[in-house]
Short mmCIF file of C-alpha atoms and ligand atoms in Angstrom, two decimals:
data_model
loop_
_atom_site.label_atom_id
_atom_site.label_comp_id
_atom_site.label_asym_id
_atom_site.label_seq_id
_atom_site.Cartn_x
_atom_site.Cartn_y
_atom_site.Cartn_z
CA MET S 1 0.49 0.24 0.23
CA LEU S 2 1.21 3.55 -0.86
CA GLU S 3 2.33 6.22 1.60
CA PRO S 4 0.54 8.02 3.31
CA TYR S 5 -2.38 5.32 3.32
CA ALA S 6 -0.53 2.70 4.72
CA ARG S 7 0.78 4.97 7.37
CA LEU S 8 -2.67 5.68 8.40
CA ALA S 9 -4.00 2.18 8.14
CA GLU S 10 -1.03 1.07 10.29
CA ARG S 11 -1.62 3.42 12.96
CA ALA S 12 -5.82 2.34 13.01
CA LEU S 13 -4.42 -1.13 13.49
CA ARG S 14 -2.55 0.21 16.59
CA ASP S 15 -5.52 2.10 17.60
CA GLU S 16 -3.63 5.13 17.34
CA PRO S 17 -5.45 8.09 15.10
CA PRO S 18 -4.09 9.93 12.87
CA GLU S 19 -2.50 13.37 13.64
CA GLN S 20 -4.56 16.40 13.41
CA ALA S 21 -3.42 17.73 10.12
CA GLN S 22 -3.46 14.55 8.48
CA ALA S 23 -7.39 14.29 9.54
CA LEU S 24 -8.09 17.36 7.77
CA TRP S 25 -5.96 16.14 4.86
CA ILE S 26 -8.46 13.13 4.62
CA LEU S 27 -11.41 15.28 4.39
CA ASP S 28 -9.97 18.10 2.25
CA GLY S 29 -6.63 17.06 0.79
CA ASP S 30 -6.60 18.03 -2.73
CA ASP S 31 -4.14 14.85 -3.85
CA VAL S 32 -6.23 12.28 -2.08
CA GLU S 33 -7.19 9.69 -4.13
CA LEU S 34 -10.29 7.60 -3.02
CA LEU S 35 -9.86 4.08 -3.45
CA PRO S 36 -6.83 4.03 -1.85
CA LEU S 37 -8.00 5.95 0.96
CA LEU S 38 -10.88 3.53 1.17
CA HIS S 39 -8.57 0.48 0.89
CA ALA S 40 -6.65 1.68 4.03
CA ALA S 41 -9.47 2.07 6.08
CA TYR S 42 -10.93 -1.00 5.26
CA VAL S 43 -7.56 -2.52 6.65
CA PRO S 44 -8.80 -1.73 10.60
CA ARG S 45 -12.56 -2.43 9.58
CA ARG S 46 -11.40 -5.86 8.48
CA SER S 47 -9.28 -6.54 11.21
CA HIS S 48 -12.30 -5.72 13.86
CA PHE S 49 -15.33 -6.82 11.97
CA GLY S 50 -14.14 -8.94 9.15
CA ARG S 51 -16.57 -8.62 5.84
CA LYS S 52 -19.86 -8.74 8.21
CA VAL S 53 -22.48 -5.74 8.08
CA MET S 54 -24.92 -4.75 10.52
CA VAL S 55 -28.27 -4.03 9.49
CA HIS S 56 -30.36 -1.57 12.13
CA ILE S 57 -34.01 -1.10 11.51
CA LEU S 58 -35.45 2.50 12.96
CA ASN S 59 -38.80 3.02 14.34
CA ASN S 60 -39.91 6.22 15.15
CA VAL S 61 -42.13 5.19 18.11
CA GLN S 62 -43.62 8.83 18.83
CA SER S 63 -43.14 11.41 15.88
CA GLY S 64 -43.36 15.21 15.63
CA LEU S 65 -44.34 17.39 18.65
CA CYS S 66 -41.12 18.06 19.99
CA ALA S 67 -40.44 21.33 22.03
CA GLU S 68 -36.82 21.59 20.80
CA ASP S 69 -35.45 23.61 17.92
CA CYS S 70 -32.77 21.45 16.38
CA GLY S 71 -32.79 23.05 13.08
CA TYR S 72 -32.07 19.88 10.84
CA CYS S 73 -35.07 18.02 12.50
CA SER S 74 -38.41 17.95 10.92
CA GLN S 75 -40.02 17.21 14.32
CA SER S 76 -39.21 20.32 16.02
CA ARG S 77 -40.90 23.35 17.03
CA ASP S 78 -39.86 25.45 14.25
CA SER S 79 -40.05 22.69 11.24
CA LYS S 80 -42.86 23.28 8.88
CA ALA S 81 -42.22 20.33 7.11
CA ALA S 82 -45.39 18.01 6.67
CA ILE S 83 -44.52 15.04 8.70
CA ARG S 84 -47.20 12.92 10.29
CA LYS S 85 -47.19 13.53 13.95
CA TYR S 86 -48.54 11.09 17.05
CA PRO S 87 -47.46 10.30 20.46
CA LEU S 88 -46.23 7.15 21.76
CA LYS S 89 -47.33 4.08 19.94
CA SER S 90 -49.36 1.34 21.72
CA ASP S 91 -46.95 -1.37 23.34
CA ASP S 92 -48.69 -4.09 20.81
CA GLU S 93 -47.70 -1.70 17.76
CA ILE S 94 -44.21 -1.53 18.95
CA LEU S 95 -43.42 -4.85 19.64
CA ALA S 96 -45.30 -6.34 16.46
CA GLU S 97 -42.69 -3.82 14.84
CA ALA S 98 -39.84 -5.68 16.53
CA GLU S 99 -40.96 -8.66 15.44
CA ARG S 100 -40.99 -7.87 12.02
CA ALA S 101 -37.45 -6.50 12.19
CA ALA S 102 -36.00 -9.27 13.54
CA ARG S 103 -37.73 -11.83 10.93
CA ALA S 104 -36.44 -9.22 8.14
CA GLY S 105 -32.91 -9.66 9.39
CA ALA S 106 -32.28 -6.76 11.16
CA SER S 107 -29.42 -7.21 13.72
CA ARG S 108 -30.90 -4.11 16.04
CA TYR S 109 -34.12 -2.47 16.46
CA CYS S 110 -33.68 1.03 17.44
CA MET S 111 -36.77 2.43 18.82
CA VAL S 112 -36.69 6.50 18.60
CA ALA S 113 -39.03 9.01 20.49
CA SER S 114 -38.85 12.54 19.97
CA GLY S 115 -38.94 15.17 22.37
CA ARG S 116 -36.08 16.61 24.85
CA GLY S 117 -36.04 13.30 27.08
CA PRO S 118 -38.80 11.50 28.85
CA SER S 119 -40.06 11.53 32.30
CA LEU S 120 -39.42 8.76 34.74
CA GLU S 121 -42.62 7.66 34.29
CA ARG S 122 -42.40 7.47 30.35
CA THR S 123 -38.95 5.74 30.98
CA ARG S 124 -40.28 2.96 33.07
CA ARG S 125 -42.58 2.31 30.31
CA LEU S 126 -39.88 2.13 27.56
CA ALA S 127 -37.95 -0.29 30.14
CA ALA S 128 -41.07 -2.41 30.17
CA ILE S 129 -41.11 -2.20 26.21
CA VAL S 130 -37.59 -3.14 26.15
CA ARG S 131 -37.70 -6.30 28.52
CA ARG S 132 -40.41 -7.88 26.44
CA VAL S 133 -38.72 -7.19 23.01
CA LYS S 134 -35.70 -8.83 24.45
CA GLU S 135 -37.62 -11.56 26.14
CA ARG S 136 -39.32 -12.41 22.91
CA PHE S 137 -36.48 -11.72 20.11
CA PRO S 138 -32.85 -12.42 19.54
CA ILE S 139 -32.21 -8.64 18.57
CA GLU S 140 -30.12 -6.47 19.89
CA VAL S 141 -32.34 -3.59 21.30
CA CYS S 142 -31.33 0.50 21.08
CA LEU S 143 -33.12 3.56 22.26
CA SER S 144 -32.98 7.19 21.36
CA VAL S 145 -35.16 9.34 23.54
CA GLY S 146 -33.52 12.70 24.09
CA ILE S 147 -31.64 13.52 27.46
CA ILE S 148 -31.72 11.46 30.04
CA ASP S 149 -29.73 11.25 33.28
CA GLU S 150 -28.11 8.53 35.42
CA GLU S 151 -31.41 7.90 37.25
CA HIS S 152 -33.52 6.90 33.74
CA ALA S 153 -30.15 5.14 32.70
CA ARG S 154 -30.12 2.93 35.33
CA ILE S 155 -33.73 2.13 34.61
CA LEU S 156 -33.41 1.22 30.90
CA ALA S 157 -30.08 -0.79 31.57
CA GLU S 158 -31.75 -2.90 34.23
CA ALA S 159 -34.57 -3.85 31.26
CA GLY S 160 -32.17 -5.04 29.31
CA LEU S 161 -31.35 -2.29 26.92
CA ASP S 162 -28.07 -2.51 24.62
CA ARG S 163 -27.58 0.66 23.47
CA LEU S 164 -28.59 4.32 24.01
CA ASN S 165 -28.39 6.37 21.10
CA HIS S 166 -27.81 10.23 21.58
CA ASN S 167 -25.81 11.71 18.48
CA LEU S 168 -23.54 15.06 19.10
CA ASN S 169 -24.62 16.11 15.83
CA THR S 170 -22.17 18.58 15.17
CA SER S 171 -19.04 20.10 17.43
CA LYS S 172 -19.11 22.05 20.34
CA ALA S 173 -18.16 24.99 18.33
CA HIS S 174 -20.92 24.50 15.53
CA TYR S 175 -23.62 23.39 17.96
CA ALA S 176 -25.30 27.01 18.57
CA GLU S 177 -25.91 27.09 14.97
CA ILE S 178 -28.24 24.33 14.72
CA CYS S 179 -29.73 24.36 18.34
CA SER S 180 -30.71 27.06 21.06
CA THR S 181 -32.74 24.90 23.27
CA HIS S 182 -30.17 22.69 24.58
CA GLU S 183 -26.43 22.45 24.41
CA HIS S 184 -23.82 19.99 23.16
CA ALA S 185 -22.81 19.64 26.99
CA ASP S 186 -26.14 18.33 27.58
CA ARG S 187 -25.88 15.79 24.82
CA VAL S 188 -21.95 14.68 26.36
CA ARG S 189 -23.81 14.18 29.75
CA THR S 190 -26.58 11.74 28.54
CA LEU S 191 -23.61 10.00 26.73
CA VAL S 192 -21.66 9.77 30.07
CA ALA S 193 -24.54 8.86 32.00
CA ALA S 194 -25.38 5.73 29.51
CA LYS S 195 -21.79 4.66 29.76
CA LYS S 196 -21.80 5.21 33.93
CA CYS S 197 -24.70 2.70 33.84
CA GLY S 198 -23.90 -0.35 31.89
CA LEU S 199 -25.21 1.00 28.45
CA GLU S 200 -23.16 0.91 25.46
CA PRO S 201 -23.50 4.40 23.94
CA CYS S 202 -24.22 5.11 20.66
CA SER S 203 -23.52 8.76 19.08
CA GLY S 204 -22.53 10.32 15.57
CA LEU S 205 -23.06 13.25 13.81
CA ILE S 206 -24.98 14.93 10.70
CA VAL S 207 -22.51 16.17 8.00
CA GLY S 208 -23.80 18.78 5.67
CA MET S 209 -25.20 21.39 8.32
CA GLY S 210 -22.48 24.23 7.28
CA GLU S 211 -20.01 22.78 9.62
CA THR S 212 -16.25 23.26 8.60
CA SER S 213 -13.61 20.18 8.00
CA ARG S 214 -12.44 21.20 11.47
CA ASP S 215 -15.88 20.73 13.07
CA VAL S 216 -16.08 17.35 11.52
CA VAL S 217 -12.71 16.46 12.75
CA ASP S 218 -13.35 17.52 16.25
CA VAL S 219 -16.49 15.52 16.68
CA ALA S 220 -14.66 12.46 15.67
CA PHE S 221 -12.18 13.24 18.28
CA GLU S 222 -14.43 14.11 20.94
CA LEU S 223 -16.29 10.69 20.14
CA ARG S 224 -13.22 8.76 20.29
CA GLU S 225 -12.54 10.57 23.64
CA LEU S 226 -16.10 9.55 24.78
CA GLU S 227 -14.97 5.96 24.08
CA VAL S 228 -17.93 5.61 21.89
CA PRO S 229 -18.13 2.25 20.14
CA SER S 230 -21.18 2.90 18.01
CA ILE S 231 -20.84 6.15 15.79
CA PRO S 232 -24.09 6.78 12.77
CA VAL S 233 -22.49 9.39 10.11
CA ASN S 234 -25.50 10.88 8.67
CA PHE S 235 -25.39 13.05 5.94
CA LEU S 236 -28.00 15.95 6.12
CA ILE S 237 -31.27 15.07 4.50
CA PRO S 238 -32.59 18.19 3.37
CA ILE S 239 -36.58 18.47 4.27
CA GLU S 240 -38.53 21.32 3.10
CA GLY S 241 -39.43 23.11 5.84
CA ASN S 242 -36.74 22.59 8.26
CA PRO S 243 -34.68 25.80 9.14
CA VAL S 244 -31.29 24.21 8.56
CA ALA S 245 -30.73 23.54 4.63
CA SER S 246 -28.17 21.40 2.93
CA ASP S 247 -25.07 23.71 2.34
CA GLY S 248 -24.18 22.14 -0.73
CA SER S 249 -21.05 20.35 0.26
CA LEU S 250 -22.27 16.70 0.12
CA THR S 251 -20.82 14.74 -2.98
CA PRO S 252 -20.41 11.57 -2.76
CA GLU S 253 -17.17 11.57 -2.07
CA ARG S 254 -17.04 13.89 0.42
CA CYS S 255 -19.39 11.51 2.09
CA LEU S 256 -16.99 8.64 1.57
CA ARG S 257 -14.04 10.52 3.01
CA ALA S 258 -16.21 11.62 6.26
CA LEU S 259 -16.68 7.83 6.73
CA ALA S 260 -12.90 7.01 6.14
CA LEU S 261 -11.98 9.65 8.83
CA MET S 262 -14.51 7.95 11.25
CA ARG S 263 -12.97 4.86 10.73
CA PHE S 264 -9.42 5.84 11.27
CA VAL S 265 -10.02 8.01 13.97
CA ASN S 266 -12.18 5.17 15.82
CA PRO S 267 -10.83 2.07 14.61
CA ARG S 268 -12.47 -0.26 16.72
CA ALA S 269 -16.10 1.48 16.62
CA GLU S 270 -19.30 0.25 14.67
CA ILE S 271 -19.10 2.69 11.98
CA ARG S 272 -22.78 3.14 10.26
CA VAL S 273 -23.47 5.11 7.08
CA ALA S 274 -26.65 6.31 7.99
CA GLY S 275 -29.25 8.79 7.46
CA GLY S 276 -28.80 9.99 3.66
CA ARG S 277 -26.99 7.33 2.32
CA GLU S 278 -28.87 6.62 -0.54
CA GLY S 279 -29.60 10.32 -1.73
CA HIS S 280 -26.25 11.52 -1.15
CA LEU S 281 -23.93 8.55 -1.91
CA ARG S 282 -26.08 7.58 -4.89
CA ALA S 283 -24.16 4.64 -7.08
CA LEU S 284 -21.00 5.12 -4.76
CA GLY S 285 -23.12 3.52 -2.02
CA PRO S 286 -21.59 0.40 -1.88
CA LEU S 287 -18.10 2.13 -1.68
CA ALA S 288 -19.23 2.99 2.12
CA LEU S 289 -18.80 -0.69 3.21
CA TRP S 290 -15.25 -0.27 3.30
CA PRO S 291 -15.05 2.00 6.00
CA ALA S 292 -18.18 1.37 7.73
CA ASN S 293 -19.72 -2.02 8.76
CA SER S 294 -23.38 -1.29 9.70
CA LEU S 295 -26.22 0.58 8.12
CA PHE S 296 -29.89 1.17 8.50
CA VAL S 297 -32.41 -0.19 6.32
CA GLU S 298 -35.75 0.67 5.58
CA GLY S 299 -35.68 4.44 5.87
CA TYR S 300 -35.23 7.11 8.87
CA LEU S 301 -37.45 8.87 11.28
CA THR S 302 -39.27 10.73 8.54
CA THR S 303 -37.81 9.86 5.32
CA ARG S 304 -37.78 6.51 3.53
CA GLY S 305 -34.50 4.80 2.51
CA ASP S 306 -34.02 1.61 0.61
CA ALA S 307 -35.62 -1.83 1.59
CA ILE S 308 -33.94 -4.38 3.33
CA ALA S 309 -33.88 -7.10 0.38
CA GLU S 310 -32.62 -4.25 -1.92
CA THR S 311 -30.03 -3.59 0.72
CA THR S 312 -28.86 -6.99 1.63
CA ARG S 313 -28.36 -7.72 -2.02
CA MET S 314 -26.07 -4.96 -2.36
CA ILE S 315 -24.14 -6.20 0.53
CA ARG S 316 -23.67 -9.36 -1.08
CA ASP S 317 -23.06 -7.86 -4.26
CA ALA S 318 -19.91 -5.91 -2.99
CA GLY S 319 -18.64 -9.36 -1.14
CA PHE S 320 -19.61 -8.79 2.01
CA GLU S 321 -21.82 -10.51 4.67
CA VAL S 322 -24.80 -9.43 6.53
CA GLU S 323 -25.00 -10.28 10.09
CA GLY S 324 -28.39 -11.36 10.83
CA ASN S 325 -30.07 -12.67 13.79
CA PRO S 326 -31.06 -16.37 14.72
CA LEU S 327 -34.72 -15.53 13.58
CA SER S 328 -34.02 -13.97 10.34
CA ALA S 329 -31.56 -17.19 9.22
CA GLN S 330 -34.96 -19.11 9.24
CA GLU S 331 -36.16 -16.57 7.02
CA PRO S 332 -34.01 -15.35 4.38
CA ALA S 333 -34.06 -11.73 3.90
CA ASP S 334 -34.34 -11.99 0.35
CA GLU S 335 -37.63 -14.08 0.50
CA GLN S 336 -39.21 -11.25 2.58
CA GLY S 337 -40.61 -8.39 0.97
CA GLY S 338 -39.26 -5.06 2.28
CA PHE S 339 -41.75 -3.30 5.05
CA GLN S 340 -41.74 0.35 6.16
CA LEU S 341 -42.36 0.95 9.72
CA SER S 342 -45.20 3.26 10.06
CA GLY S 343 -44.81 6.84 10.42
CA ILE S 344 -42.54 7.09 7.81
CA ASP S 345 -43.51 9.13 4.87
CA GLY S 346 -42.58 10.81 1.52
CA GLU S 347 -40.42 9.22 -0.76
CA ILE S 348 -36.35 8.85 -0.46
CA LEU S 349 -34.67 12.19 -1.13
CA LYS S 350 -32.47 11.72 -3.92
CA THR S 351 -30.23 15.22 -3.21
CA ALA S 352 -28.31 17.59 -5.47
S1 LIG N 401 -33.67 16.11 17.23
FE1 LIG N 401 -35.16 15.06 18.77
S2 LIG N 401 -34.71 16.91 20.56
FE2 LIG N 401 -34.04 17.81 18.54
S3 LIG N 401 -35.99 18.85 17.63
FE3 LIG N 401 -35.68 16.46 16.80
S4 LIG N 401 -37.05 15.40 17.91
FE4 LIG N 401 -36.73 17.18 19.16
#
């Protein structure tokens, strides 16, 4: 492998991140060659995860009605986006959707509820749902419910929750540009509380919100410092009616460079190519599997995404393996039609 790509790969194998200047070069260097960069990112990815790809399915268990003002979010108080809004779904509906996710071949079922954070009463109800899903289905369960403290985290950990998601979304320096109703520090505190109580923290970012490359690098290093083992890398889906619009920076190559950066800085983490994969990576989507070892199927919180059958075919065509679950092994994903969880509206956004 050629320099400087070989050096990046060797450092990652030793769990050493790139130097700051090199991290910026990964995103901005004019002389970066994409395929050697992705090949170097593949070295630590293969070392820690082989050729496996984890498939996650999201369920927006409560949509809209949020009093926060995150500018990228169509569920925020300031968004004029035409989405369906509904309070927390019934326990039976959530359980039925967990079963469908397990049978469809997902390795993880991620429940997401809009809002700043749950009350203790709501947390106990969510914990009961988590317990029932874990008892019935061989699937890992993740929850994304906004800001929580240790008391909430302990209740969820005792119920058997595997992971708690709370994305940093952008750097501390850029945070005030995207949200005024809470701070970057609130998000960090939630991750620390989750970890302290034995929950695996999951946290990532959204690229394409007017941030600089320095901001992206800062988030990558902050996630490393927080020892976050699961990192979703989202690419802003520009939704009409949201205050934060596309900054025009996202090309397929920019997205792939961001994924490679995340892998080099966090070599052991599950790096997930997340929201915006379909629209922003376009025909280069399969290349994301060289730095990333995980993805979402069947859509995001309020937008559609590629179906599971189509995505598993893409994974296999690229020479990778789907990491399923024991239930899905009885029902090959290819034989199942895709499904879209309720609450997801609109078409896959093909962005310019
Ligand atoms: S990201 Fe979460 S807290 Fe922010 S507006 Fe959307 S639902 Fe509310």
